[in-house]
Structures are given as structure tokens and as C-alpha cells.
Amino acid sequence: MADGLRHTPRRHNARRRVAAAGALGAAAFLAAVAPAPAAAASDAGDEDMSTTIIGGVDATEEYPFMASLQFDGEHFCGGSLIDEEWVVTAAHCVLEDDPEQVTARIGSNDHTSGGTEVGVSRIVTHPGFALDPAANDIAVVELAEPVGQEPIALAPKAGGAGTPTRILGWGMTCDSDEDCPETPTVLQELDTEIVSDDQCTGFDGATEICTQHPAEDAQACYGDSGGPQIRRGPDGWELIGATSRDGDYDSDPLCSTGPAIWTDITAYDDWIRSTIAA
């Protein structure tokens, strides 16, 4: 989907559009449109991008690496702590964001309290990021100071079709804004699996992961963008993906039916390491 799953807090009637985070009609990115900072991107879409994991459950364990990216205290995208000072997320989440206006809450299952709240000093989007066609939907966010939470390790590889994974997020829990006027404050989790590349459209198998839940009515949605897809490794959870967009938006714009696309974080290992070392 050229529509990202980024979330827009409803009580702020701000219209930060998908063109700022990924244009409607280009790719359905799963970000929530946050209240627009002064440097917000252009208004080139007509619909708010708001959602959370559909069919998930309240988090069953602590995820110290989980990050909520926020503007004015409102969650708009997820991310993953990969270093004591760095979070990885989707590029469409932070496109044209002013770092001084973004904060992160790290290591809490409630995006309104707990964990560590910290400012952002720098945002680096991948130089090859594009909206249409969607490509290289990845960014790293430098925190204003180190945090004490344990970062998540990057997996060596994402895995092939059939690999069990889990997705995390605070996005919408159903397809309709009318049926779900509020998004959860408690982190949601959903067990999923990687499916074959041909299940997703507008997809690059070299740098992206096509993922689906075995049952219908269960998937990432608006507000989940940037959040982690994880898999079990020998020493615990490992990071493989960042939530990007719907996998069949052209034929079915509903989040709950069909696959979704994650940026394959493991494919960007060298770029991530060189960027945070610079």
C-alpha cells in the first residue's frame, strides 16, 4: 500500500497527510498522521491515516526495546531501540519531521506512561527512500541521550515463508474510524508468519517482508508504522522488520484482510551500522 500506517490523534484536528508520510494512492503506509509541526509535509492526501493492530491482544510480556514516537505527547509511529541512543523506524513516519518536536517513549507497554521519555537529536532517512513506488522505507532516530533499556539485536536474516514472527504496535484495532474512535494505550501484539513474496503487490523481496496472520481480520493497521516485526532467536527476540504498508492495497484497502509489508531490517544492516557510527 502506498498508504502508510501512521496514526493521527483524533482530538487534534490536524491534517498531516500521507503525502508527508507516504501518499494515498501511492502506497498505503501504516502510519498515524500526527499533529502537524511547523515543518510538516504537504497536504496531498484526503484521508487521515490512523490505525492499530487488528485482532491482536494486550502485550503478554515486556518489550524493553519498544519505542513510541510522539509529537506533543501523542503517539504517531512505533520504532525499535537498536542501540542505547538509536531507534529504527519507517522513513515515512519521520519524513520532514523536525527532531526538536519529536520525543520517544522507550520500554513501556503503555505509550502514555512508564519507560523512559527522551528527546530526539537527529533523524536520518535512507537516501534511497521513495514514496511511489515505495522503496527503502527505513530511518534511524538518534536520541538526545542514552537510555537504560536493553536494545533488541538484529537478526542475521528475516527467514523464509512459514517463519513464525510477532508484530507489535499501538495502531487501530479495526478498519473503521467510526467503530474504533480510539486507539489503545496498551501495546498490542499479534503472532504472524512470513508468507511467499507473491502474496504482496508492489513488493521488493530483497528488502521487504510479506507477512500475514493465518486467520482473517488480524493484521497491522494505521498507527503501527515503524513498529517491530520480531522472531525468536537463540538468545531471545530478534528484530527483522519495521512496519511499512498494506500488501494488497490496490485490490483491498482494508487492513484486516490480506498481507502487509515490512521493511526487512536485516537487509539494511550495513547502512544502519555505518549511519549510527558516523
PDB file of C-alpha atoms in Angstrom:
ATOM      1  CA  MET A   1       0.000   0.000   0.000  1.00  0.00           C
ATOM      2  CA  ALA A   2       1.232   3.340  -0.793  1.00  0.00           C
ATOM      3  CA  ASP A   3      -0.647   4.409   2.275  1.00  0.00           C
ATOM      4  CA  GLY A   4       1.498   4.150   5.389  1.00  0.00           C
ATOM      5  CA  LEU A   5       0.145   3.034   8.736  1.00  0.00           C
ATOM      6  CA  ARG A   6       0.899   6.184  10.655  1.00  0.00           C
ATOM      7  CA  HIS A   7      -1.649   7.381  13.227  1.00  0.00           C
ATOM      8  CA  THR A   8      -3.366  10.730  13.663  1.00  0.00           C
ATOM      9  CA  PRO A   9      -4.549  11.572  17.160  1.00  0.00           C
ATOM     10  CA  ARG A  10      -8.189  12.426  16.601  1.00  0.00           C
ATOM     11  CA  ARG A  11      -8.583  15.067  19.247  1.00  0.00           C
ATOM     12  CA  HIS A  12      -6.095  17.272  17.428  1.00  0.00           C
ATOM     13  CA  ASN A  13      -7.869  18.079  14.203  1.00  0.00           C
ATOM     14  CA  ALA A  14      -4.508  18.264  12.433  1.00  0.00           C
ATOM     15  CA  ARG A  15      -4.269  17.177   8.819  1.00  0.00           C
ATOM     16  CA  ARG A  16      -0.797  15.823   8.428  1.00  0.00           C
ATOM     17  CA  ARG A  17      -1.339  13.750   5.337  1.00  0.00           C
ATOM     18  CA  VAL A  18       0.030  10.668   3.805  1.00  0.00           C
ATOM     19  CA  ALA A  19       1.897  12.746   1.277  1.00  0.00           C
ATOM     20  CA  ALA A  20       4.050  13.772   4.181  1.00  0.00           C
ATOM     21  CA  ALA A  21       4.383  10.201   5.330  1.00  0.00           C
ATOM     22  CA  GLY A  22       3.528   8.311   2.187  1.00  0.00           C
ATOM     23  CA  ALA A  23       0.911   9.370  -0.344  1.00  0.00           C
ATOM     24  CA  LEU A  24      -2.555   7.873  -0.606  1.00  0.00           C
ATOM     25  CA  GLY A  25      -2.845   6.161  -3.931  1.00  0.00           C
ATOM     26  CA  ALA A  26       0.891   5.549  -3.976  1.00  0.00           C
ATOM     27  CA  ALA A  27       1.480   3.184  -1.086  1.00  0.00           C
ATOM     28  CA  ALA A  28      -0.766   2.571   1.888  1.00  0.00           C
ATOM     29  CA  PHE A  29       1.736   3.259   4.617  1.00  0.00           C
ATOM     30  CA  LEU A  30       0.629   2.272   8.089  1.00  0.00           C
ATOM     31  CA  ALA A  31       1.470   5.452   9.950  1.00  0.00           C
ATOM     32  CA  ALA A  32      -0.742   7.668  12.002  1.00  0.00           C
ATOM     33  CA  VAL A  33      -0.895  11.248  10.910  1.00  0.00           C
ATOM     34  CA  ALA A  34       0.415  13.156  13.881  1.00  0.00           C
ATOM     35  CA  PRO A  35      -0.493  16.726  14.769  1.00  0.00           C
ATOM     36  CA  ALA A  36       1.452  18.754  12.263  1.00  0.00           C
ATOM     37  CA  PRO A  37       4.592  20.510  13.436  1.00  0.00           C
ATOM     38  CA  ALA A  38       5.505  23.767  11.757  1.00  0.00           C
ATOM     39  CA  ALA A  39       7.752  21.864   9.352  1.00  0.00           C
ATOM     40  CA  ALA A  40       5.099  19.316   8.442  1.00  0.00           C
ATOM     41  CA  ALA A  41       4.957  17.976   4.917  1.00  0.00           C
ATOM     42  CA  SER A  42       2.465  18.935   2.254  1.00  0.00           C
ATOM     43  CA  ASP A  43      -1.263  18.152   2.318  1.00  0.00           C
ATOM     44  CA  ALA A  44      -1.553  15.898  -0.705  1.00  0.00           C
ATOM     45  CA  GLY A  45      -3.930  13.276   0.545  1.00  0.00           C
ATOM     46  CA  ASP A  46      -7.548  13.427   1.506  1.00  0.00           C
ATOM     47  CA  GLU A  47      -7.833  10.837   4.208  1.00  0.00           C
ATOM     48  CA  ASP A  48      -6.389  10.572   7.699  1.00  0.00           C
ATOM     49  CA  MET A  49      -4.022   7.665   8.224  1.00  0.00           C
ATOM     50  CA  SER A  50      -4.942   6.156  11.590  1.00  0.00           C
ATOM     51  CA  THR A  51      -4.747   2.533  12.843  1.00  0.00           C
ATOM     52  CA  THR A  52      -3.508  -0.163  15.340  1.00  0.00           C
ATOM     53  CA  ILE A  53      -3.030  -3.904  15.188  1.00  0.00           C
ATOM     54  CA  ILE A  54      -6.313  -5.600  14.301  1.00  0.00           C
ATOM     55  CA  GLY A  55      -7.016  -8.915  16.023  1.00  0.00           C
ATOM     56  CA  GLY A  56      -4.127  -8.575  18.451  1.00  0.00           C
ATOM     57  CA  VAL A  57      -4.059  -8.910  22.231  1.00  0.00           C
ATOM     58  CA  ASP A  58      -2.604  -6.835  25.035  1.00  0.00           C
ATOM     59  CA  ALA A  59       1.134  -7.448  25.258  1.00  0.00           C
ATOM     60  CA  THR A  60       1.840 -10.663  27.153  1.00  0.00           C
ATOM     61  CA  GLU A  61       5.365  -9.665  28.181  1.00  0.00           C
ATOM     62  CA  GLU A  62       7.625  -6.659  28.496  1.00  0.00           C
ATOM     63  CA  TYR A  63       9.389  -5.385  25.372  1.00  0.00           C
ATOM     64  CA  PRO A  64      12.140  -3.065  26.638  1.00  0.00           C
ATOM     65  CA  PHE A  65      13.169  -2.179  23.077  1.00  0.00           C
ATOM     66  CA  MET A  66       9.701  -0.952  22.062  1.00  0.00           C
ATOM     67  CA  ALA A  67       9.567   2.725  21.146  1.00  0.00           C
ATOM     68  CA  SER A  68       6.641   5.097  20.738  1.00  0.00           C
ATOM     69  CA  LEU A  69       7.473   8.140  18.609  1.00  0.00           C
ATOM     70  CA  GLN A  70       5.407  11.098  19.735  1.00  0.00           C
ATOM     71  CA  PHE A  71       4.548  14.668  18.893  1.00  0.00           C
ATOM     72  CA  ASP A  72       3.197  16.807  21.722  1.00  0.00           C
ATOM     73  CA  GLY A  73       2.724  13.677  23.820  1.00  0.00           C
ATOM     74  CA  GLU A  74       0.698  11.858  21.164  1.00  0.00           C
ATOM     75  CA  HIS A  75       1.833   8.574  19.630  1.00  0.00           C
ATOM     76  CA  PHE A  76       2.181   8.591  15.851  1.00  0.00           C
ATOM     77  CA  CYS A  77       4.536   5.699  14.988  1.00  0.00           C
ATOM     78  CA  GLY A  78       6.418   2.835  16.539  1.00  0.00           C
ATOM     79  CA  GLY A  79      10.089   2.003  16.477  1.00  0.00           C
ATOM     80  CA  SER A  80      12.703  -0.335  17.926  1.00  0.00           C
ATOM     81  CA  LEU A  81      15.646   0.517  20.162  1.00  0.00           C
ATOM     82  CA  ILE A  82      18.724  -0.999  18.494  1.00  0.00           C
ATOM     83  CA  ASP A  83      21.400   0.886  20.452  1.00  0.00           C
ATOM     84  CA  GLU A  84      21.331   2.870  23.674  1.00  0.00           C
ATOM     85  CA  GLU A  85      20.954   6.056  21.604  1.00  0.00           C
ATOM     86  CA  TRP A  86      19.268   4.894  18.395  1.00  0.00           C
ATOM     87  CA  VAL A  87      15.801   3.789  17.274  1.00  0.00           C
ATOM     88  CA  VAL A  88      14.996   2.298  13.873  1.00  0.00           C
ATOM     89  CA  THR A  89      11.614   3.068  12.305  1.00  0.00           C
ATOM     90  CA  ALA A  90       9.944   3.559   8.916  1.00  0.00           C
ATOM     91  CA  ALA A  91      11.126   6.520   6.845  1.00  0.00           C
ATOM     92  CA  HIS A  92       7.578   7.585   6.015  1.00  0.00           C
ATOM     93  CA  CYS A  93       6.964   8.075   9.746  1.00  0.00           C
ATOM     94  CA  VAL A  94       9.549  10.812  10.128  1.00  0.00           C
ATOM     95  CA  LEU A  95       9.711  12.356   6.686  1.00  0.00           C
ATOM     96  CA  GLU A  96      10.335  16.088   7.145  1.00  0.00           C
ATOM     97  CA  ASP A  97       9.836  15.878  10.911  1.00  0.00           C
ATOM     98  CA  ASP A  98      11.760  18.401  12.986  1.00  0.00           C
ATOM     99  CA  PRO A  99      13.747  16.354  15.541  1.00  0.00           C
ATOM    100  CA  GLU A 100      13.216  19.036  18.175  1.00  0.00           C
ATOM    101  CA  GLN A 101       9.461  18.442  18.016  1.00  0.00           C
ATOM    102  CA  VAL A 102       9.616  14.653  18.343  1.00  0.00           C
ATOM    103  CA  THR A 103      10.040  12.644  21.535  1.00  0.00           C
ATOM    104  CA  ALA A 104      10.302   8.925  22.150  1.00  0.00           C
ATOM    105  CA  ARG A 105       8.998   6.775  24.984  1.00  0.00           C
ATOM    106  CA  ILE A 106      11.162   3.682  25.299  1.00  0.00           C
ATOM    107  CA  GLY A 107      10.452   0.410  27.060  1.00  0.00           C
ATOM    108  CA  SER A 108       6.846   0.781  28.208  1.00  0.00           C
ATOM    109  CA  ASN A 109       3.812  -1.229  27.119  1.00  0.00           C
ATOM    110  CA  ASP A 110       1.761   1.940  27.708  1.00  0.00           C
ATOM    111  CA  HIS A 111       2.629   4.776  25.361  1.00  0.00           C
ATOM    112  CA  THR A 112       1.267   7.339  27.836  1.00  0.00           C
ATOM    113  CA  SER A 113       3.424   6.449  30.841  1.00  0.00           C
ATOM    114  CA  GLY A 114       6.370   4.432  32.096  1.00  0.00           C
ATOM    115  CA  GLY A 115       9.650   3.583  30.472  1.00  0.00           C
ATOM    116  CA  THR A 116      11.977   6.428  29.530  1.00  0.00           C
ATOM    117  CA  GLU A 117      10.788   9.570  27.782  1.00  0.00           C
ATOM    118  CA  VAL A 118      13.575  11.195  25.810  1.00  0.00           C
ATOM    119  CA  GLY A 119      14.051  13.851  23.166  1.00  0.00           C
ATOM    120  CA  VAL A 120      15.343  13.339  19.640  1.00  0.00           C
ATOM    121  CA  SER A 121      18.506  14.992  18.343  1.00  0.00           C
ATOM    122  CA  ARG A 122      18.696  13.705  14.772  1.00  0.00           C
ATOM    123  CA  ILE A 123      16.657  11.821  12.165  1.00  0.00           C
ATOM    124  CA  VAL A 124      18.357  10.067   9.258  1.00  0.00           C
ATOM    125  CA  THR A 125      16.180   8.652   6.475  1.00  0.00           C
ATOM    126  CA  HIS A 126      17.621   6.231   3.956  1.00  0.00           C
ATOM    127  CA  PRO A 127      18.977   8.167   0.949  1.00  0.00           C
ATOM    128  CA  GLY A 128      17.077   5.879  -1.399  1.00  0.00           C
ATOM    129  CA  PHE A 129      13.687   6.323   0.284  1.00  0.00           C
ATOM    130  CA  ALA A 130      10.863   6.856  -2.205  1.00  0.00           C
ATOM    131  CA  LEU A 131       7.090   7.107  -1.931  1.00  0.00           C
ATOM    132  CA  ASP A 132       5.948   5.924  -5.348  1.00  0.00           C
ATOM    133  CA  PRO A 133       6.940   3.279  -5.984  1.00  0.00           C
ATOM    134  CA  ALA A 134       7.673   2.678  -2.326  1.00  0.00           C
ATOM    135  CA  ALA A 135      11.300   1.839  -1.611  1.00  0.00           C
ATOM    136  CA  ASN A 136      13.817   1.854   1.248  1.00  0.00           C
ATOM    137  CA  ASP A 137      11.228   2.725   3.887  1.00  0.00           C
ATOM    138  CA  ILE A 138      13.667   2.930   6.776  1.00  0.00           C
ATOM    139  CA  ALA A 139      15.086   5.623   9.040  1.00  0.00           C
ATOM    140  CA  VAL A 140      17.120   5.796  12.217  1.00  0.00           C
ATOM    141  CA  VAL A 141      16.404   8.256  15.009  1.00  0.00           C
ATOM    142  CA  GLU A 142      19.168   9.444  17.324  1.00  0.00           C
ATOM    143  CA  LEU A 143      18.003  10.039  20.878  1.00  0.00           C
ATOM    144  CA  ALA A 144      19.081  13.126  22.791  1.00  0.00           C
ATOM    145  CA  GLU A 145      20.761  10.949  25.417  1.00  0.00           C
ATOM    146  CA  PRO A 146      21.385   7.250  26.065  1.00  0.00           C
ATOM    147  CA  VAL A 147      18.590   5.240  27.681  1.00  0.00           C
ATOM    148  CA  GLY A 148      18.885   2.337  30.086  1.00  0.00           C
ATOM    149  CA  GLN A 149      16.572  -0.087  28.297  1.00  0.00           C
ATOM    150  CA  GLU A 150      18.021  -3.160  26.590  1.00  0.00           C
ATOM    151  CA  PRO A 151      18.199  -2.781  22.788  1.00  0.00           C
ATOM    152  CA  ILE A 152      16.995  -5.596  20.560  1.00  0.00           C
ATOM    153  CA  ALA A 153      19.517  -7.472  18.438  1.00  0.00           C
ATOM    154  CA  LEU A 154      19.151  -7.504  14.664  1.00  0.00           C
ATOM    155  CA  ALA A 155      18.555 -10.982  13.280  1.00  0.00           C
ATOM    156  CA  PRO A 156      21.100 -12.221  10.730  1.00  0.00           C
ATOM    157  CA  LYS A 157      18.257 -12.940   8.275  1.00  0.00           C
ATOM    158  CA  ALA A 158      14.493 -12.460   8.281  1.00  0.00           C
ATOM    159  CA  GLY A 159      13.690 -16.061   7.350  1.00  0.00           C
ATOM    160  CA  GLY A 160      11.676 -17.655   4.585  1.00  0.00           C
ATOM    161  CA  ALA A 161       7.976 -18.312   4.070  1.00  0.00           C
ATOM    162  CA  GLY A 162       6.457 -20.029   7.082  1.00  0.00           C
ATOM    163  CA  THR A 163       8.781 -18.372   9.606  1.00  0.00           C
ATOM    164  CA  PRO A 164       6.805 -17.554  12.792  1.00  0.00           C
ATOM    165  CA  THR A 165       7.007 -13.882  13.755  1.00  0.00           C
ATOM    166  CA  ARG A 166       5.306 -11.386  16.042  1.00  0.00           C
ATOM    167  CA  ILE A 167       4.270  -7.807  15.356  1.00  0.00           C
ATOM    168  CA  LEU A 168       3.807  -5.043  17.926  1.00  0.00           C
ATOM    169  CA  GLY A 169       2.016  -1.712  17.823  1.00  0.00           C
ATOM    170  CA  TRP A 170      -0.450   0.812  19.152  1.00  0.00           C
ATOM    171  CA  GLY A 171      -2.409   1.257  15.933  1.00  0.00           C
ATOM    172  CA  MET A 172      -6.105   0.917  15.184  1.00  0.00           C
ATOM    173  CA  THR A 173      -7.884  -2.271  16.181  1.00  0.00           C
ATOM    174  CA  CYS A 174     -10.426  -2.302  13.352  1.00  0.00           C
ATOM    175  CA  ASP A 175     -10.785  -0.971   9.810  1.00  0.00           C
ATOM    176  CA  SER A 176     -13.344   1.733  10.582  1.00  0.00           C
ATOM    177  CA  ASP A 177     -12.663   5.003  12.395  1.00  0.00           C
ATOM    178  CA  GLU A 178     -16.338   5.050  13.351  1.00  0.00           C
ATOM    179  CA  ASP A 179     -16.157   1.630  15.002  1.00  0.00           C
ATOM    180  CA  CYS A 180     -12.789   2.356  16.612  1.00  0.00           C
ATOM    181  CA  PRO A 181     -12.786   6.034  17.570  1.00  0.00           C
ATOM    182  CA  GLU A 182      -9.899   5.487  19.992  1.00  0.00           C
ATOM    183  CA  THR A 183      -6.662   3.577  19.649  1.00  0.00           C
ATOM    184  CA  PRO A 184      -5.245   1.562  22.549  1.00  0.00           C
ATOM    185  CA  THR A 185      -2.752   2.939  25.023  1.00  0.00           C
ATOM    186  CA  VAL A 186      -1.669  -0.618  25.866  1.00  0.00           C
ATOM    187  CA  LEU A 187       0.715  -2.228  23.388  1.00  0.00           C
ATOM    188  CA  GLN A 188      -0.858  -4.856  21.147  1.00  0.00           C
ATOM    189  CA  GLU A 189       0.862  -7.999  19.866  1.00  0.00           C
ATOM    190  CA  LEU A 190      -0.087 -10.427  17.118  1.00  0.00           C
ATOM    191  CA  ASP A 191       1.596 -13.675  16.133  1.00  0.00           C
ATOM    192  CA  THR A 192       2.070 -13.829  12.377  1.00  0.00           C
ATOM    193  CA  GLU A 193       4.172 -15.611   9.793  1.00  0.00           C
ATOM    194  CA  ILE A 194       6.187 -14.696   6.743  1.00  0.00           C
ATOM    195  CA  VAL A 195       4.419 -15.676   3.515  1.00  0.00           C
ATOM    196  CA  SER A 196       5.668 -16.018  -0.044  1.00  0.00           C
ATOM    197  CA  ASP A 197       6.671 -12.862  -1.895  1.00  0.00           C
ATOM    198  CA  ASP A 198       3.940 -13.291  -4.497  1.00  0.00           C
ATOM    199  CA  GLN A 199       1.270 -12.691  -1.842  1.00  0.00           C
ATOM    200  CA  CYS A 200       2.175  -8.982  -1.722  1.00  0.00           C
ATOM    201  CA  THR A 201       1.908  -6.430  -4.525  1.00  0.00           C
ATOM    202  CA  GLY A 202       4.324  -3.561  -5.198  1.00  0.00           C
ATOM    203  CA  PHE A 203       6.890  -5.549  -3.261  1.00  0.00           C
ATOM    204  CA  ASP A 204      10.682  -5.942  -3.300  1.00  0.00           C
ATOM    205  CA  GLY A 205      11.653  -9.340  -1.956  1.00  0.00           C
ATOM    206  CA  ALA A 206      15.269  -8.275  -1.499  1.00  0.00           C
ATOM    207  CA  THR A 207      14.485  -5.533   1.027  1.00  0.00           C
ATOM    208  CA  GLU A 208      10.948  -6.233   2.274  1.00  0.00           C
ATOM    209  CA  ILE A 209       9.000  -8.925   4.119  1.00  0.00           C
ATOM    210  CA  CYS A 210       5.487 -10.056   3.182  1.00  0.00           C
ATOM    211  CA  THR A 211       3.641 -11.127   6.332  1.00  0.00           C
ATOM    212  CA  GLN A 212       0.172 -12.357   7.194  1.00  0.00           C
ATOM    213  CA  HIS A 213      -1.832 -13.809  10.053  1.00  0.00           C
ATOM    214  CA  PRO A 214      -3.295 -17.252   9.261  1.00  0.00           C
ATOM    215  CA  ALA A 215      -6.804 -16.034  10.096  1.00  0.00           C
ATOM    216  CA  GLU A 216      -8.686 -13.118   8.571  1.00  0.00           C
ATOM    217  CA  ASP A 217      -9.417  -9.925  10.495  1.00  0.00           C
ATOM    218  CA  ALA A 218      -5.931  -9.782  12.005  1.00  0.00           C
ATOM    219  CA  GLN A 219      -3.153  -7.513  10.744  1.00  0.00           C
ATOM    220  CA  ALA A 220      -1.195  -4.320  11.329  1.00  0.00           C
ATOM    221  CA  CYS A 221      -3.012  -1.091  10.548  1.00  0.00           C
ATOM    222  CA  TYR A 222      -2.678   2.693  10.694  1.00  0.00           C
ATOM    223  CA  GLY A 223      -0.650   3.814  13.692  1.00  0.00           C
ATOM    224  CA  ASP A 224       1.502   0.680  13.629  1.00  0.00           C
ATOM    225  CA  SER A 225       4.009   2.055  11.118  1.00  0.00           C
ATOM    226  CA  GLY A 226       7.646   1.791  12.073  1.00  0.00           C
ATOM    227  CA  GLY A 227       6.937  -0.756  14.781  1.00  0.00           C
ATOM    228  CA  PRO A 228       8.819  -4.031  15.038  1.00  0.00           C
ATOM    229  CA  GLN A 229       8.377  -7.415  13.485  1.00  0.00           C
ATOM    230  CA  ILE A 230      10.356  -9.853  15.622  1.00  0.00           C
ATOM    231  CA  ARG A 231      11.277 -13.520  15.602  1.00  0.00           C
ATOM    232  CA  ARG A 232      12.687 -15.899  18.178  1.00  0.00           C
ATOM    233  CA  GLY A 233      16.454 -16.285  18.136  1.00  0.00           C
ATOM    234  CA  PRO A 234      18.776 -18.417  20.236  1.00  0.00           C
ATOM    235  CA  ASP A 235      19.029 -15.679  22.876  1.00  0.00           C
ATOM    236  CA  GLY A 236      15.517 -14.236  22.725  1.00  0.00           C
ATOM    237  CA  TRP A 237      13.670 -11.881  20.414  1.00  0.00           C
ATOM    238  CA  GLU A 238      15.482 -10.570  17.339  1.00  0.00           C
ATOM    239  CA  LEU A 239      14.392  -7.711  15.087  1.00  0.00           C
ATOM    240  CA  ILE A 240      13.645  -8.462  11.447  1.00  0.00           C
ATOM    241  CA  GLY A 241      11.243  -5.774  10.255  1.00  0.00           C
ATOM    242  CA  ALA A 242       9.685  -2.317  10.551  1.00  0.00           C
ATOM    243  CA  THR A 243       6.003  -1.956   9.682  1.00  0.00           C
ATOM    244  CA  SER A 244       5.643  -0.220   6.312  1.00  0.00           C
ATOM    245  CA  ARG A 245       2.397  -0.616   4.380  1.00  0.00           C
ATOM    246  CA  ASP A 246      -0.548  -2.721   3.237  1.00  0.00           C
ATOM    247  CA  GLY A 247       0.377  -5.613   0.982  1.00  0.00           C
ATOM    248  CA  ASP A 248      -2.681  -5.625  -1.260  1.00  0.00           C
ATOM    249  CA  TYR A 249      -3.954  -2.051  -1.117  1.00  0.00           C
ATOM    250  CA  ASP A 250      -4.760  -1.832  -4.830  1.00  0.00           C
ATOM    251  CA  SER A 251      -7.241  -4.717  -4.642  1.00  0.00           C
ATOM    252  CA  ASP A 252      -8.339  -4.491  -0.999  1.00  0.00           C
ATOM    253  CA  PRO A 253      -7.730  -1.308   1.010  1.00  0.00           C
ATOM    254  CA  LEU A 254      -8.827  -2.885   4.315  1.00  0.00           C
ATOM    255  CA  CYS A 255      -6.040  -3.543   6.808  1.00  0.00           C
ATOM    256  CA  SER A 256      -7.674  -6.622   8.290  1.00  0.00           C
ATOM    257  CA  THR A 257      -7.749  -8.711   5.125  1.00  0.00           C
ATOM    258  CA  GLY A 258      -4.658  -9.785   3.265  1.00  0.00           C
ATOM    259  CA  PRO A 259      -0.943  -9.407   3.899  1.00  0.00           C
ATOM    260  CA  ALA A 260       1.118  -6.391   4.879  1.00  0.00           C
ATOM    261  CA  ILE A 261       4.668  -5.335   4.079  1.00  0.00           C
ATOM    262  CA  TRP A 262       7.537  -4.779   6.497  1.00  0.00           C
ATOM    263  CA  THR A 263      10.884  -3.254   5.648  1.00  0.00           C
ATOM    264  CA  ASP A 264      13.449  -6.038   6.046  1.00  0.00           C
ATOM    265  CA  ILE A 265      15.751  -4.515   8.650  1.00  0.00           C
ATOM    266  CA  THR A 266      18.293  -7.292   8.146  1.00  0.00           C
ATOM    267  CA  ALA A 267      18.817  -6.144   4.548  1.00  0.00           C
ATOM    268  CA  TYR A 268      19.955  -2.739   5.838  1.00  0.00           C
ATOM    269  CA  ASP A 269      22.387  -3.943   8.486  1.00  0.00           C
ATOM    270  CA  ASP A 270      25.408  -2.282   6.851  1.00  0.00           C
ATOM    271  CA  TRP A 271      23.598   1.036   6.318  1.00  0.00           C
ATOM    272  CA  ILE A 272      22.332   1.072   9.902  1.00  0.00           C
ATOM    273  CA  ARG A 273      25.737   0.318  11.393  1.00  0.00           C
ATOM    274  CA  SER A 274      27.572   2.864   9.266  1.00  0.00           C
ATOM    275  CA  THR A 275      24.966   5.552   9.992  1.00  0.00           C
ATOM    276  CA  ILE A 276      24.964   5.198  13.761  1.00  0.00           C
ATOM    277  CA  ALA A 277      28.763   5.013  13.792  1.00  0.00           C
ATOM    278  CA  ALA A 278      29.158   8.270  11.855  1.00  0.00           C
TER     279      ALA A 278
END
